[in-house]
């Protein structure tokens, strides 16, 4: 009987040590992820202070590493809007109001290259869900400022994405095939004051540092709980019972 109790005690101790080691290592991993995201935030802040790039940078073919190094860099573009290819991404609320993110391809001046530009936010019609907002798309050559990004934000959708002006999401590679346009691998988030029926109250890019710190706290707390339960049930509680019985 004592041998069986000894095995049970050993297994419980092993499970406790394993549980603590696992949860503690997961907490440390979350801290390392937070450190990576903090480094990314610092890199983004540094990039945003660099001089603005021009369209020639986006017109070039870029390796994945080169493209990633340009993320969030300021850019100044000149070109002509391809307004007939404008896409309205639905379910993009702003300050509690339903609306669209409006994306239009821009053919760069002096080049065949085309850059997809997220031009701004426009409100949705309250009664007619399929009505397009009154966005103005100037003809002729335009100049705009923005920052480089890699893809539009995505929302949850049911089923496959359909074509048309109003969509839930937009995949850049699929849109390139659909339109036949020589789209650059990176897109631009237009910045500046409201104009052309569009607002540009873009949030700063979030890397999710706080999320990783929160997860790390949870894992460390769970590790502490495992230890606390073992100490209570295997050490403190038996001693308390022994004291009461005596």
PDB file of C-alpha atoms in Angstrom:
ATOM      1  CA  UNK A   1       0.000   0.000   0.000  1.00  0.00           C
ATOM      2  CA  UNK A   2       2.812   2.361   0.901  1.00  0.00           C
ATOM      3  CA  UNK A   3       4.473   1.542  -2.395  1.00  0.00           C
ATOM      4  CA  UNK A   4       1.329   2.544  -4.320  1.00  0.00           C
ATOM      5  CA  UNK A   5       1.152   5.811  -2.395  1.00  0.00           C
ATOM      6  CA  UNK A   6       4.797   6.426  -3.172  1.00  0.00           C
ATOM      7  CA  UNK A   7       4.200   5.969  -6.900  1.00  0.00           C
ATOM      8  CA  UNK A   8       1.183   8.272  -6.790  1.00  0.00           C
ATOM      9  CA  UNK A   9       3.207  10.917  -4.969  1.00  0.00           C
ATOM     10  CA  UNK A  10       6.031  10.594  -7.494  1.00  0.00           C
ATOM     11  CA  UNK A  11       3.655  10.843 -10.446  1.00  0.00           C
ATOM     12  CA  UNK A  12       1.941  13.879  -8.926  1.00  0.00           C
ATOM     13  CA  UNK A  13       5.298  15.562  -8.362  1.00  0.00           C
ATOM     14  CA  UNK A  14       6.400  14.768 -11.920  1.00  0.00           C
ATOM     15  CA  UNK A  15       3.126  16.134 -13.332  1.00  0.00           C
ATOM     16  CA  UNK A  16       3.520  19.293 -11.257  1.00  0.00           C
ATOM     17  CA  UNK A  17       7.095  19.859 -12.406  1.00  0.00           C
ATOM     18  CA  UNK A  18       6.133  19.163 -16.025  1.00  0.00           C
ATOM     19  CA  UNK A  19       3.127  21.508 -15.842  1.00  0.00           C
ATOM     20  CA  UNK A  20       5.200  24.281 -14.279  1.00  0.00           C
ATOM     21  CA  UNK A  21       7.997  23.841 -16.826  1.00  0.00           C
ATOM     22  CA  UNK A  22       5.568  23.889 -19.738  1.00  0.00           C
ATOM     23  CA  UNK A  23       3.593  26.937 -18.622  1.00  0.00           C
ATOM     24  CA  UNK A  24       6.752  28.818 -17.589  1.00  0.00           C
ATOM     25  CA  UNK A  25       8.399  28.138 -20.962  1.00  0.00           C
ATOM     26  CA  UNK A  26       5.255  29.318 -22.761  1.00  0.00           C
ATOM     27  CA  UNK A  27       5.341  32.505 -20.709  1.00  0.00           C
ATOM     28  CA  UNK A  28       8.976  33.093 -21.646  1.00  0.00           C
ATOM     29  CA  UNK A  29       8.140  32.432 -25.306  1.00  0.00           C
ATOM     30  CA  UNK A  30       5.417  35.091 -25.171  1.00  0.00           C
ATOM     31  CA  UNK A  31       7.934  37.528 -23.670  1.00  0.00           C
ATOM     32  CA  UNK A  32      10.325  36.803 -26.527  1.00  0.00           C
ATOM     33  CA  UNK A  33       7.509  37.447 -29.020  1.00  0.00           C
ATOM     34  CA  UNK A  34       6.777  40.740 -27.258  1.00  0.00           C
ATOM     35  CA  UNK A  35      10.447  41.696 -27.573  1.00  0.00           C
ATOM     36  CA  UNK A  36      10.315  40.931 -31.309  1.00  0.00           C
ATOM     37  CA  UNK A  37       7.203  43.073 -31.712  1.00  0.00           C
ATOM     38  CA  UNK A  38       8.810  45.930 -29.753  1.00  0.00           C
ATOM     39  CA  UNK A  39      11.790  45.762 -32.101  1.00  0.00           C
ATOM     40  CA  UNK A  40       9.375  45.883 -35.042  1.00  0.00           C
ATOM     41  CA  UNK A  41       7.612  48.908 -33.546  1.00  0.00           C
ATOM     42  CA  UNK A  42      10.957  50.670 -33.156  1.00  0.00           C
ATOM     43  CA  UNK A  43      11.851  49.833 -36.765  1.00  0.00           C
ATOM     44  CA  UNK A  44       8.501  51.197 -37.987  1.00  0.00           C
ATOM     45  CA  UNK A  45       8.997  54.427 -36.054  1.00  0.00           C
ATOM     46  CA  UNK A  46      12.456  54.766 -37.549  1.00  0.00           C
ATOM     47  CA  UNK A  47      11.214  54.090 -41.089  1.00  0.00           C
ATOM     48  CA  UNK A  48       8.503  56.719 -40.752  1.00  0.00           C
ATOM     49  CA  UNK A  49      11.177  59.341 -40.118  1.00  0.00           C
ATOM     50  CA  UNK A  50      13.078  58.522 -43.340  1.00  0.00           C
ATOM     51  CA  UNK A  51      12.675  60.640 -46.498  1.00  0.00           C
ATOM     52  CA  UNK A  52       9.692  59.763 -48.675  1.00  0.00           C
ATOM     53  CA  UNK A  53      10.229  57.291 -51.508  1.00  0.00           C
ATOM     54  CA  UNK A  54       8.859  57.755 -55.025  1.00  0.00           C
ATOM     55  CA  UNK A  55       6.890  55.515 -57.342  1.00  0.00           C
ATOM     56  CA  UNK A  56      10.022  54.127 -58.994  1.00  0.00           C
ATOM     57  CA  UNK A  57      10.688  52.114 -55.830  1.00  0.00           C
ATOM     58  CA  UNK A  58       7.324  50.366 -56.036  1.00  0.00           C
ATOM     59  CA  UNK A  59       7.639  49.837 -59.786  1.00  0.00           C
ATOM     60  CA  UNK A  60      10.696  47.621 -59.284  1.00  0.00           C
ATOM     61  CA  UNK A  61      10.493  43.900 -58.668  1.00  0.00           C
ATOM     62  CA  UNK A  62      11.310  43.430 -54.986  1.00  0.00           C
ATOM     63  CA  UNK A  63      12.462  40.358 -53.112  1.00  0.00           C
ATOM     64  CA  UNK A  64      10.414  39.499 -49.990  1.00  0.00           C
ATOM     65  CA  UNK A  65      13.126  40.871 -47.698  1.00  0.00           C
ATOM     66  CA  UNK A  66      13.334  44.132 -49.640  1.00  0.00           C
ATOM     67  CA  UNK A  67       9.566  44.533 -49.611  1.00  0.00           C
ATOM     68  CA  UNK A  68       9.370  43.931 -45.863  1.00  0.00           C
ATOM     69  CA  UNK A  69      12.044  46.583 -45.260  1.00  0.00           C
ATOM     70  CA  UNK A  70       9.823  49.177 -47.014  1.00  0.00           C
ATOM     71  CA  UNK A  71       6.713  48.515 -44.904  1.00  0.00           C
ATOM     72  CA  UNK A  72       5.392  51.780 -43.401  1.00  0.00           C
ATOM     73  CA  UNK A  73       7.894  53.946 -45.314  1.00  0.00           C
ATOM     74  CA  UNK A  74       6.496  57.283 -46.494  1.00  0.00           C
ATOM     75  CA  UNK A  75       5.965  57.574 -50.239  1.00  0.00           C
ATOM     76  CA  UNK A  76       4.982  60.258 -52.734  1.00  0.00           C
ATOM     77  CA  UNK A  77       3.294  59.063 -55.930  1.00  0.00           C
ATOM     78  CA  UNK A  78       2.342  60.690 -59.226  1.00  0.00           C
ATOM     79  CA  UNK A  79       0.056  58.973 -61.663  1.00  0.00           C
ATOM     80  CA  UNK A  80      -3.409  58.502 -63.102  1.00  0.00           C
ATOM     81  CA  UNK A  81      -6.337  56.874 -61.318  1.00  0.00           C
ATOM     82  CA  UNK A  82      -7.901  53.805 -62.946  1.00  0.00           C
ATOM     83  CA  UNK A  83     -11.275  54.673 -61.492  1.00  0.00           C
ATOM     84  CA  UNK A  84     -13.203  51.909 -63.251  1.00  0.00           C
ATOM     85  CA  UNK A  85     -11.295  49.396 -61.109  1.00  0.00           C
ATOM     86  CA  UNK A  86     -12.225  50.966 -57.777  1.00  0.00           C
ATOM     87  CA  UNK A  87     -13.161  48.497 -55.043  1.00  0.00           C
ATOM     88  CA  UNK A  88     -15.215  49.271 -51.920  1.00  0.00           C
ATOM     89  CA  UNK A  89     -14.377  47.024 -48.975  1.00  0.00           C
ATOM     90  CA  UNK A  90     -17.504  46.704 -46.839  1.00  0.00           C
ATOM     91  CA  UNK A  91     -17.861  46.350 -43.062  1.00  0.00           C
ATOM     92  CA  UNK A  92     -15.143  48.869 -42.213  1.00  0.00           C
ATOM     93  CA  UNK A  93     -16.738  50.996 -39.476  1.00  0.00           C
ATOM     94  CA  UNK A  94     -15.227  54.275 -38.331  1.00  0.00           C
ATOM     95  CA  UNK A  95     -16.197  55.760 -34.946  1.00  0.00           C
ATOM     96  CA  UNK A  96     -19.295  53.583 -34.846  1.00  0.00           C
ATOM     97  CA  UNK A  97     -20.474  54.441 -38.368  1.00  0.00           C
ATOM     98  CA  UNK A  98     -20.727  51.794 -41.099  1.00  0.00           C
ATOM     99  CA  UNK A  99     -18.665  52.403 -44.183  1.00  0.00           C
ATOM    100  CA  UNK A 100     -16.154  51.318 -46.802  1.00  0.00           C
ATOM    101  CA  UNK A 101     -12.433  51.379 -47.367  1.00  0.00           C
ATOM    102  CA  UNK A 102     -12.031  52.665 -50.916  1.00  0.00           C
ATOM    103  CA  UNK A 103      -9.217  51.218 -53.043  1.00  0.00           C
ATOM    104  CA  UNK A 104      -8.288  52.429 -56.523  1.00  0.00           C
ATOM    105  CA  UNK A 105      -5.363  51.383 -58.746  1.00  0.00           C
ATOM    106  CA  UNK A 106      -2.969  54.196 -59.705  1.00  0.00           C
ATOM    107  CA  UNK A 107      -0.925  53.895 -62.886  1.00  0.00           C
ATOM    108  CA  UNK A 108       2.396  55.515 -62.085  1.00  0.00           C
ATOM    109  CA  UNK A 109       3.564  58.428 -64.191  1.00  0.00           C
ATOM    110  CA  UNK A 110       6.166  57.445 -66.783  1.00  0.00           C
ATOM    111  CA  UNK A 111       5.681  53.727 -66.098  1.00  0.00           C
ATOM    112  CA  UNK A 112       3.417  50.812 -66.914  1.00  0.00           C
ATOM    113  CA  UNK A 113       3.436  49.799 -63.255  1.00  0.00           C
ATOM    114  CA  UNK A 114       0.230  50.103 -61.232  1.00  0.00           C
ATOM    115  CA  UNK A 115      -0.038  50.504 -57.466  1.00  0.00           C
ATOM    116  CA  UNK A 116      -3.201  49.722 -55.520  1.00  0.00           C
ATOM    117  CA  UNK A 117      -3.952  52.677 -53.224  1.00  0.00           C
ATOM    118  CA  UNK A 118      -6.222  52.539 -50.189  1.00  0.00           C
ATOM    119  CA  UNK A 119      -7.518  56.055 -50.616  1.00  0.00           C
ATOM    120  CA  UNK A 120      -9.656  56.496 -47.518  1.00  0.00           C
ATOM    121  CA  UNK A 121     -12.912  55.756 -45.738  1.00  0.00           C
ATOM    122  CA  UNK A 122     -16.410  56.629 -46.966  1.00  0.00           C
ATOM    123  CA  UNK A 123     -19.756  56.172 -45.150  1.00  0.00           C
ATOM    124  CA  UNK A 124     -22.309  53.640 -46.318  1.00  0.00           C
ATOM    125  CA  UNK A 125     -25.822  54.714 -47.258  1.00  0.00           C
ATOM    126  CA  UNK A 126     -28.116  54.079 -44.266  1.00  0.00           C
ATOM    127  CA  UNK A 127     -31.007  52.634 -46.267  1.00  0.00           C
ATOM    128  CA  UNK A 128     -29.475  51.286 -49.494  1.00  0.00           C
ATOM    129  CA  UNK A 129     -26.748  48.812 -48.618  1.00  0.00           C
ATOM    130  CA  UNK A 130     -25.590  48.389 -52.231  1.00  0.00           C
ATOM    131  CA  UNK A 131     -25.406  52.119 -52.974  1.00  0.00           C
ATOM    132  CA  UNK A 132     -21.864  53.360 -53.632  1.00  0.00           C
ATOM    133  CA  UNK A 133     -20.675  56.400 -51.674  1.00  0.00           C
ATOM    134  CA  UNK A 134     -20.185  59.678 -53.597  1.00  0.00           C
ATOM    135  CA  UNK A 135     -16.402  59.438 -53.954  1.00  0.00           C
ATOM    136  CA  UNK A 136     -14.734  61.735 -56.464  1.00  0.00           C
ATOM    137  CA  UNK A 137     -11.929  60.301 -58.595  1.00  0.00           C
ATOM    138  CA  UNK A 138     -10.026  63.103 -60.361  1.00  0.00           C
ATOM    139  CA  UNK A 139      -9.086  62.654 -64.006  1.00  0.00           C
ATOM    140  CA  UNK A 140      -5.603  63.401 -65.259  1.00  0.00           C
ATOM    141  CA  UNK A 141      -2.374  63.231 -63.315  1.00  0.00           C
ATOM    142  CA  UNK A 142      -2.557  63.428 -59.532  1.00  0.00           C
ATOM    143  CA  UNK A 143       0.005  63.479 -56.757  1.00  0.00           C
ATOM    144  CA  UNK A 144      -0.522  61.911 -53.358  1.00  0.00           C
ATOM    145  CA  UNK A 145       1.340  61.008 -50.199  1.00  0.00           C
ATOM    146  CA  UNK A 146       0.990  57.857 -48.192  1.00  0.00           C
ATOM    147  CA  UNK A 147       2.778  55.018 -46.505  1.00  0.00           C
ATOM    148  CA  UNK A 148       3.646  51.617 -47.876  1.00  0.00           C
ATOM    149  CA  UNK A 149       1.737  48.558 -46.721  1.00  0.00           C
ATOM    150  CA  UNK A 150       1.337  45.025 -48.022  1.00  0.00           C
ATOM    151  CA  UNK A 151      -2.365  44.116 -48.072  1.00  0.00           C
ATOM    152  CA  UNK A 152      -5.797  45.451 -47.138  1.00  0.00           C
ATOM    153  CA  UNK A 153      -7.172  44.583 -43.728  1.00  0.00           C
ATOM    154  CA  UNK A 154      -9.446  41.531 -43.734  1.00  0.00           C
ATOM    155  CA  UNK A 155     -12.795  40.848 -42.099  1.00  0.00           C
ATOM    156  CA  UNK A 156     -14.633  37.587 -41.540  1.00  0.00           C
ATOM    157  CA  UNK A 157     -16.694  36.445 -44.511  1.00  0.00           C
ATOM    158  CA  UNK A 158     -18.928  33.511 -45.379  1.00  0.00           C
ATOM    159  CA  UNK A 159     -18.104  31.641 -48.570  1.00  0.00           C
ATOM    160  CA  UNK A 160     -15.746  32.657 -51.330  1.00  0.00           C
ATOM    161  CA  UNK A 161     -15.093  36.244 -52.236  1.00  0.00           C
ATOM    162  CA  UNK A 162     -17.185  37.505 -55.140  1.00  0.00           C
ATOM    163  CA  UNK A 163     -16.238  40.108 -57.736  1.00  0.00           C
ATOM    164  CA  UNK A 164     -17.885  43.466 -58.198  1.00  0.00           C
ATOM    165  CA  UNK A 165     -17.332  46.913 -56.772  1.00  0.00           C
ATOM    166  CA  UNK A 166     -18.453  46.087 -53.203  1.00  0.00           C
ATOM    167  CA  UNK A 167     -16.550  43.243 -51.540  1.00  0.00           C
ATOM    168  CA  UNK A 168     -15.728  41.942 -48.091  1.00  0.00           C
ATOM    169  CA  UNK A 169     -12.027  41.349 -48.716  1.00  0.00           C
ATOM    170  CA  UNK A 170      -9.498  41.743 -51.489  1.00  0.00           C
ATOM    171  CA  UNK A 171      -6.536  39.509 -52.209  1.00  0.00           C
ATOM    172  CA  UNK A 172      -3.847  41.424 -54.064  1.00  0.00           C
ATOM    173  CA  UNK A 173      -2.620  38.466 -56.129  1.00  0.00           C
ATOM    174  CA  UNK A 174      -6.153  37.430 -57.089  1.00  0.00           C
ATOM    175  CA  UNK A 175      -7.019  41.031 -58.006  1.00  0.00           C
ATOM    176  CA  UNK A 176      -3.941  41.178 -60.238  1.00  0.00           C
ATOM    177  CA  UNK A 177      -5.150  38.104 -62.130  1.00  0.00           C
ATOM    178  CA  UNK A 178      -8.743  39.351 -62.246  1.00  0.00           C
ATOM    179  CA  UNK A 179      -7.888  42.766 -63.704  1.00  0.00           C
ATOM    180  CA  UNK A 180      -4.827  41.882 -65.756  1.00  0.00           C
ATOM    181  CA  UNK A 181      -3.109  44.937 -64.300  1.00  0.00           C
ATOM    182  CA  UNK A 182       0.649  44.831 -63.583  1.00  0.00           C
ATOM    183  CA  UNK A 183       0.046  45.539 -59.902  1.00  0.00           C
ATOM    184  CA  UNK A 184       3.037  46.118 -57.645  1.00  0.00           C
ATOM    185  CA  UNK A 185       3.512  43.636 -54.832  1.00  0.00           C
ATOM    186  CA  UNK A 186       3.046  46.401 -52.257  1.00  0.00           C
ATOM    187  CA  UNK A 187       0.164  48.805 -51.865  1.00  0.00           C
ATOM    188  CA  UNK A 188      -0.073  52.318 -50.454  1.00  0.00           C
ATOM    189  CA  UNK A 189      -2.234  53.731 -47.675  1.00  0.00           C
ATOM    190  CA  UNK A 190      -2.990  57.321 -48.687  1.00  0.00           C
ATOM    191  CA  UNK A 191      -2.526  59.890 -45.940  1.00  0.00           C
ATOM    192  CA  UNK A 192      -3.393  63.558 -45.575  1.00  0.00           C
ATOM    193  CA  UNK A 193      -6.538  65.554 -44.869  1.00  0.00           C
ATOM    194  CA  UNK A 194     -10.025  64.490 -45.921  1.00  0.00           C
ATOM    195  CA  UNK A 195     -10.798  65.071 -49.594  1.00  0.00           C
ATOM    196  CA  UNK A 196     -12.758  63.656 -52.511  1.00  0.00           C
ATOM    197  CA  UNK A 197     -15.466  62.411 -50.135  1.00  0.00           C
ATOM    198  CA  UNK A 198     -12.958  60.353 -48.142  1.00  0.00           C
ATOM    199  CA  UNK A 199     -11.633  60.485 -44.599  1.00  0.00           C
ATOM    200  CA  UNK A 200      -8.121  59.298 -43.723  1.00  0.00           C
ATOM    201  CA  UNK A 201      -8.183  58.839 -39.951  1.00  0.00           C
ATOM    202  CA  UNK A 202      -5.942  55.795 -40.145  1.00  0.00           C
ATOM    203  CA  UNK A 203      -4.816  54.216 -36.861  1.00  0.00           C
ATOM    204  CA  UNK A 204      -1.129  53.754 -36.263  1.00  0.00           C
ATOM    205  CA  UNK A 205       0.084  50.257 -37.194  1.00  0.00           C
ATOM    206  CA  UNK A 206      -0.339  47.898 -34.241  1.00  0.00           C
ATOM    207  CA  UNK A 207       2.119  45.061 -33.668  1.00  0.00           C
ATOM    208  CA  UNK A 208       0.261  43.457 -30.755  1.00  0.00           C
ATOM    209  CA  UNK A 209       2.926  43.883 -28.060  1.00  0.00           C
ATOM    210  CA  UNK A 210       0.319  44.237 -25.299  1.00  0.00           C
ATOM    211  CA  UNK A 211      -1.332  40.975 -26.360  1.00  0.00           C
ATOM    212  CA  UNK A 212       1.902  39.016 -25.865  1.00  0.00           C
ATOM    213  CA  UNK A 213       2.509  40.567 -22.445  1.00  0.00           C
ATOM    214  CA  UNK A 214      -1.039  39.599 -21.473  1.00  0.00           C
ATOM    215  CA  UNK A 215      -0.519  36.011 -22.619  1.00  0.00           C
ATOM    216  CA  UNK A 216       2.812  35.859 -20.771  1.00  0.00           C
ATOM    217  CA  UNK A 217       1.130  36.996 -17.552  1.00  0.00           C
ATOM    218  CA  UNK A 218      -1.522  34.302 -17.953  1.00  0.00           C
ATOM    219  CA  UNK A 219       1.049  31.540 -18.466  1.00  0.00           C
ATOM    220  CA  UNK A 220       3.171  32.673 -15.513  1.00  0.00           C
ATOM    221  CA  UNK A 221       0.049  32.905 -13.356  1.00  0.00           C
ATOM    222  CA  UNK A 222      -0.924  29.375 -14.378  1.00  0.00           C
ATOM    223  CA  UNK A 223       2.569  28.134 -13.531  1.00  0.00           C
ATOM    224  CA  UNK A 224       2.277  29.755 -10.111  1.00  0.00           C
ATOM    225  CA  UNK A 225      -1.177  28.215  -9.635  1.00  0.00           C
ATOM    226  CA  UNK A 226       0.153  24.725 -10.402  1.00  0.00           C
ATOM    227  CA  UNK A 227       2.852  25.182  -7.771  1.00  0.00           C
ATOM    228  CA  UNK A 228       0.383  26.629  -5.272  1.00  0.00           C
ATOM    229  CA  UNK A 229      -2.030  23.719  -5.688  1.00  0.00           C
ATOM    230  CA  UNK A 230       0.745  21.193  -5.168  1.00  0.00           C
ATOM    231  CA  UNK A 231       2.010  22.959  -2.047  1.00  0.00           C
ATOM    232  CA  UNK A 232      -1.509  23.226  -0.646  1.00  0.00           C
ATOM    233  CA  UNK A 233      -2.688  19.661  -1.285  1.00  0.00           C
ATOM    234  CA  UNK A 234       0.615  17.847  -0.669  1.00  0.00           C
ATOM    235  CA  UNK A 235       2.204  19.893   2.123  1.00  0.00           C
ATOM    236  CA  UNK A 236       0.030  22.482   3.862  1.00  0.00           C
ATOM    237  CA  UNK A 237      -3.299  20.657   3.911  1.00  0.00           C
ATOM    238  CA  UNK A 238      -1.918  17.372   5.322  1.00  0.00           C
ATOM    239  CA  UNK A 239      -0.061  19.300   8.021  1.00  0.00           C
ATOM    240  CA  UNK A 240      -3.197  21.271   8.877  1.00  0.00           C
ATOM    241  CA  UNK A 241      -5.208  18.059   9.174  1.00  0.00           C
ATOM    242  CA  UNK A 242      -2.525  16.489  11.327  1.00  0.00           C
ATOM    243  CA  UNK A 243      -2.547  19.514  13.615  1.00  0.00           C
ATOM    244  CA  UNK A 244      -6.345  19.418  13.960  1.00  0.00           C
ATOM    245  CA  UNK A 245      -6.414  15.665  14.569  1.00  0.00           C
ATOM    246  CA  UNK A 246      -3.773  15.906  17.227  1.00  0.00           C
TER     247      UNK A 246
END
